[in-house]
Amino acid sequence: MRCPDCNASNPEGASFCGQCYAIFPKAAPEPTPGPTPDPVSERPGPAAAPARPAGQAVAGRFSAVDGELTWRCAVCDTTNDVTTFVCTVCGAKMDTESGTAAEATDWEAAKRAEALVPGLGHLRTGHNGMGASRMGIVLLWLIGSFTLAAGGVNGLLAAVPLILGMGVVWATGPSDLEAARHDRRPLLDPQRFMYLVIGATVGVIVAGGLVILL
């Protein structure tokens, strides 16, 4: 580099002239390039979820608003109180996952079927355990009654407990379906049904014994 005062040659980067000792002005530093912007980091982040009102919590189809628990029907989308297990509009159960039960909501047709064949209406509405029990015990008692009645008057008298038991199962079917529709306890719940079966069996044994003694 040349000295501006004496035109002497000096090495590059020298701070003063080696001949006239003139101080060279310091060169301004070149600007350092900044970091290259990252196009990915410049993208806007996901939108924040809307704030939920205070006192409200939602878990699937269940909601809690100010301490009141409700559930949303998967069939007709009606909001029901959590103390009601069956939808008040369409009759679907709380644990129904999809709106698939056209026949399950036809309670009137189910009650007519129950009046015709004990247990059939329960099967149509998804109460398979009670429906199979009602249908099976009535069929068994019907066969037993015909078998006993074939033995004459004494056999018919021994079959009276079975005939009465069939009448109870037959008569309570439609009303028990209505109770299930509105989430009420049926007249012939599983416990009472068991007592009825035991009672009819004991009744046949006692009636048969009395007939033999008389």
Tab-separated table of C-alpha atoms in Angstrom:
chain	number	residue	atom	x	y	z
A	1	MET	CA	0.000	0.000	0.000
A	2	ARG	CA	1.225	3.578	-0.753
A	3	CYS	CA	1.662	6.270	1.882
A	4	PRO	CA	-0.623	9.212	1.054
A	5	ASP	CA	2.012	11.678	2.321
A	6	CYS	CA	5.319	10.469	0.856
A	7	ASN	CA	4.143	7.920	-1.643
A	8	ALA	CA	6.405	5.278	-0.084
A	9	SER	CA	5.510	1.635	-0.439
A	10	ASN	CA	4.380	-0.138	2.737
A	11	PRO	CA	3.166	-3.696	3.408
A	12	GLU	CA	-0.496	-4.318	3.285
A	13	GLY	CA	-2.196	-3.850	6.653
A	14	ALA	CA	0.502	-1.459	8.013
A	15	SER	CA	-0.740	1.090	10.546
A	16	PHE	CA	1.913	3.748	9.764
A	17	CYS	CA	4.381	4.628	6.997
A	18	GLY	CA	7.801	3.023	7.373
A	19	GLN	CA	9.496	6.049	5.801
A	20	CYS	CA	7.744	9.195	7.070
A	21	TYR	CA	5.985	7.581	10.001
A	22	ALA	CA	2.640	9.010	8.997
A	23	ILE	CA	-0.268	7.226	10.690
A	24	PHE	CA	-2.531	5.502	8.264
A	25	PRO	CA	-6.269	5.968	8.908
A	26	LYS	CA	-7.993	2.737	9.990
A	27	ALA	CA	-10.289	1.279	7.377
A	28	ALA	CA	-13.893	0.848	8.397
A	29	PRO	CA	-14.674	-2.846	8.987
A	30	GLU	CA	-16.798	-4.492	6.365
A	31	PRO	CA	-20.276	-5.298	7.587
A	32	THR	CA	-20.659	-8.916	8.656
A	33	PRO	CA	-23.521	-10.612	6.806
A	34	GLY	CA	-26.318	-11.677	9.140
A	35	PRO	CA	-27.712	-15.205	9.335
A	36	THR	CA	-29.754	-16.382	6.413
A	37	PRO	CA	-33.442	-16.439	7.419
A	38	ASP	CA	-34.839	-19.934	7.766
A	39	PRO	CA	-38.048	-20.205	5.700
A	40	VAL	CA	-39.320	-22.944	7.987
A	41	SER	CA	-38.831	-20.947	11.176
A	42	GLU	CA	-40.477	-17.939	9.565
A	43	ARG	CA	-43.723	-19.847	9.057
A	44	PRO	CA	-46.529	-18.948	11.455
A	45	GLY	CA	-47.182	-21.539	14.165
A	46	PRO	CA	-50.507	-23.355	14.625
A	47	ALA	CA	-53.385	-21.250	15.778
A	48	ALA	CA	-54.016	-21.462	19.479
A	49	ALA	CA	-57.106	-23.442	20.511
A	50	PRO	CA	-60.003	-21.245	21.574
A	51	ALA	CA	-60.209	-20.801	25.291
A	52	ARG	CA	-62.857	-22.952	26.961
A	53	PRO	CA	-65.290	-21.110	29.195
A	54	ALA	CA	-64.463	-21.229	32.875
A	55	GLY	CA	-66.135	-24.086	34.706
A	56	GLN	CA	-66.581	-26.238	31.574
A	57	ALA	CA	-64.869	-29.562	30.829
A	58	VAL	CA	-65.448	-31.916	27.905
A	59	ALA	CA	-64.361	-35.560	27.580
A	60	GLY	CA	-65.669	-37.221	24.422
A	61	ARG	CA	-69.479	-37.143	24.563
A	62	PHE	CA	-69.525	-36.202	28.243
A	63	SER	CA	-69.520	-32.606	29.502
A	64	ALA	CA	-69.384	-30.896	32.858
A	65	VAL	CA	-70.621	-27.310	33.055
A	66	ASP	CA	-70.663	-25.654	36.472
A	67	GLY	CA	-70.864	-29.030	38.185
A	68	GLU	CA	-73.716	-30.397	36.016
A	69	LEU	CA	-72.751	-33.601	34.153
A	70	THR	CA	-74.366	-34.354	30.783
A	71	TRP	CA	-73.796	-36.747	27.878
A	72	ARG	CA	-74.551	-36.366	24.178
A	73	CYS	CA	-76.515	-39.133	22.445
A	74	ALA	CA	-74.565	-40.751	19.589
A	75	VAL	CA	-77.776	-41.464	17.671
A	76	CYS	CA	-79.767	-38.212	17.734
A	77	ASP	CA	-77.190	-35.808	19.299
A	78	THR	CA	-79.519	-34.926	22.189
A	79	THR	CA	-77.942	-33.728	25.453
A	80	ASN	CA	-79.091	-35.813	28.429
A	81	ASP	CA	-78.449	-35.682	32.146
A	82	VAL	CA	-75.784	-38.150	33.293
A	83	THR	CA	-78.269	-39.793	35.671
A	84	THR	CA	-80.320	-40.943	32.643
A	85	PHE	CA	-78.821	-44.035	31.016
A	86	VAL	CA	-81.254	-44.018	28.057
A	87	CYS	CA	-81.709	-41.066	25.688
A	88	THR	CA	-84.966	-39.242	26.407
A	89	VAL	CA	-85.611	-38.643	22.688
A	90	CYS	CA	-84.606	-41.762	20.723
A	91	GLY	CA	-84.171	-44.345	23.489
A	92	ALA	CA	-80.545	-45.178	22.636
A	93	LYS	CA	-78.328	-46.249	25.518
A	94	MET	CA	-75.572	-44.055	26.922
A	95	ASP	CA	-72.855	-46.487	25.736
A	96	THR	CA	-74.176	-46.631	22.152
A	97	GLU	CA	-71.259	-45.584	19.912
A	98	SER	CA	-73.069	-44.946	16.636
A	99	GLY	CA	-76.522	-44.238	15.333
A	100	THR	CA	-77.250	-47.726	14.070
A	101	ALA	CA	-80.263	-48.970	16.002
A	102	ALA	CA	-83.419	-48.278	14.070
A	103	GLU	CA	-85.121	-51.289	15.594
A	104	ALA	CA	-83.701	-50.469	19.043
A	105	THR	CA	-85.654	-47.208	18.990
A	106	ASP	CA	-88.927	-48.834	17.897
A	107	TRP	CA	-90.099	-49.577	21.424
A	108	GLU	CA	-93.749	-49.988	20.509
A	109	ALA	CA	-92.953	-52.748	18.034
A	110	ALA	CA	-90.687	-54.354	20.620
A	111	LYS	CA	-93.482	-54.354	23.197
A	112	ARG	CA	-95.851	-56.002	20.727
A	113	ALA	CA	-93.240	-58.660	20.004
A	114	GLU	CA	-92.743	-59.193	23.741
A	115	ALA	CA	-96.481	-59.676	24.254
A	116	LEU	CA	-96.485	-62.253	21.465
A	117	VAL	CA	-93.337	-64.183	22.468
A	118	PRO	CA	-91.781	-63.578	25.911
A	119	GLY	CA	-88.192	-62.406	25.518
A	120	LEU	CA	-88.448	-61.434	21.839
A	121	GLY	CA	-88.941	-57.729	22.545
A	122	HIS	CA	-85.965	-57.730	24.915
A	123	LEU	CA	-83.794	-59.292	22.211
A	124	ARG	CA	-84.895	-56.651	19.691
A	125	THR	CA	-83.887	-53.813	22.011
A	126	GLY	CA	-80.472	-55.245	22.845
A	127	HIS	CA	-81.308	-56.782	26.257
A	128	ASN	CA	-80.019	-60.136	25.110
A	129	GLY	CA	-79.421	-61.721	28.519
A	130	MET	CA	-82.906	-61.087	29.879
A	131	GLY	CA	-84.506	-61.834	26.505
A	132	ALA	CA	-82.835	-65.247	26.225
A	133	SER	CA	-83.670	-66.050	29.859
A	134	ARG	CA	-87.348	-65.180	29.464
A	135	MET	CA	-87.701	-67.062	26.207
A	136	GLY	CA	-85.804	-70.125	27.459
A	137	ILE	CA	-87.609	-70.474	30.791
A	138	VAL	CA	-91.074	-70.056	29.220
A	139	LEU	CA	-90.238	-72.718	26.625
A	140	LEU	CA	-88.941	-75.058	29.335
A	141	TRP	CA	-91.981	-74.512	31.554
A	142	LEU	CA	-94.329	-74.961	28.602
A	143	ILE	CA	-92.796	-78.352	27.790
A	144	GLY	CA	-92.906	-79.320	31.478
A	145	SER	CA	-96.562	-78.315	31.776
A	146	PHE	CA	-97.593	-80.394	28.758
A	147	THR	CA	-95.597	-83.339	30.085
A	148	LEU	CA	-97.236	-83.165	33.507
A	149	ALA	CA	-100.702	-82.538	32.077
A	150	ALA	CA	-100.363	-85.696	30.004
A	151	GLY	CA	-100.550	-87.643	33.275
A	152	GLY	CA	-104.116	-86.606	33.924
A	153	VAL	CA	-105.726	-84.338	36.489
A	154	ASN	CA	-103.030	-84.982	39.100
A	155	GLY	CA	-100.318	-84.008	36.635
A	156	LEU	CA	-102.210	-80.868	35.660
A	157	LEU	CA	-102.437	-79.849	39.314
A	158	ALA	CA	-98.689	-80.378	39.700
A	159	ALA	CA	-98.121	-78.133	36.657
A	160	VAL	CA	-100.002	-75.176	38.176
A	161	PRO	CA	-96.800	-73.473	39.541
A	162	LEU	CA	-95.241	-73.635	36.080
A	163	ILE	CA	-98.363	-72.178	34.455
A	164	LEU	CA	-98.435	-69.344	37.005
A	165	GLY	CA	-94.730	-68.679	36.427
A	166	MET	CA	-95.270	-68.435	32.673
A	167	GLY	CA	-98.129	-65.999	33.291
A	168	VAL	CA	-95.865	-63.748	35.377
A	169	VAL	CA	-93.122	-63.722	32.736
A	170	TRP	CA	-95.648	-63.094	29.946
A	171	ALA	CA	-97.503	-60.316	31.779
A	172	THR	CA	-94.430	-58.339	32.905
A	173	GLY	CA	-92.650	-58.330	29.526
A	174	PRO	CA	-94.106	-55.173	27.897
A	175	SER	CA	-94.067	-53.146	31.139
A	176	ASP	CA	-90.458	-54.155	31.812
A	177	LEU	CA	-89.491	-52.962	28.330
A	178	GLU	CA	-91.126	-49.614	29.061
A	179	ALA	CA	-89.165	-49.450	32.311
A	180	ALA	CA	-85.923	-50.163	30.439
A	181	ARG	CA	-86.787	-47.437	27.941
A	182	HIS	CA	-87.000	-44.834	30.706
A	183	ASP	CA	-84.143	-46.262	32.775
A	184	ARG	CA	-86.380	-47.537	35.596
A	185	ARG	CA	-86.117	-50.764	37.534
A	186	PRO	CA	-88.224	-53.489	35.856
A	187	LEU	CA	-90.777	-55.519	37.778
A	188	LEU	CA	-88.944	-58.725	36.897
A	189	ASP	CA	-85.289	-57.761	37.247
A	190	PRO	CA	-82.603	-60.506	37.233
A	191	GLN	CA	-82.855	-61.044	41.000
A	192	ARG	CA	-86.643	-61.364	41.026
A	193	PHE	CA	-86.469	-63.536	37.915
A	194	MET	CA	-84.179	-65.937	39.773
A	195	TYR	CA	-86.573	-66.012	42.735
A	196	LEU	CA	-89.459	-66.749	40.354
A	197	VAL	CA	-87.611	-69.690	38.793
A	198	ILE	CA	-86.725	-71.108	42.225
A	199	GLY	CA	-90.275	-70.571	43.471
A	200	ALA	CA	-91.846	-72.310	40.461
A	201	THR	CA	-89.471	-75.269	40.813
A	202	VAL	CA	-90.195	-75.661	44.526
A	203	GLY	CA	-93.899	-75.235	43.803
A	204	VAL	CA	-93.888	-78.126	41.338
A	205	ILE	CA	-92.151	-80.357	43.870
A	206	VAL	CA	-94.587	-79.449	46.659
A	207	ALA	CA	-97.673	-79.726	44.422
A	208	GLY	CA	-96.500	-83.095	43.124
A	209	GLY	CA	-95.974	-84.337	46.655
A	210	LEU	CA	-99.413	-83.173	47.752
A	211	VAL	CA	-101.042	-84.841	44.773
A	212	ILE	CA	-99.346	-88.134	45.590
A	213	LEU	CA	-100.392	-87.896	49.258
A	214	LEU	CA	-103.968	-87.043	48.418
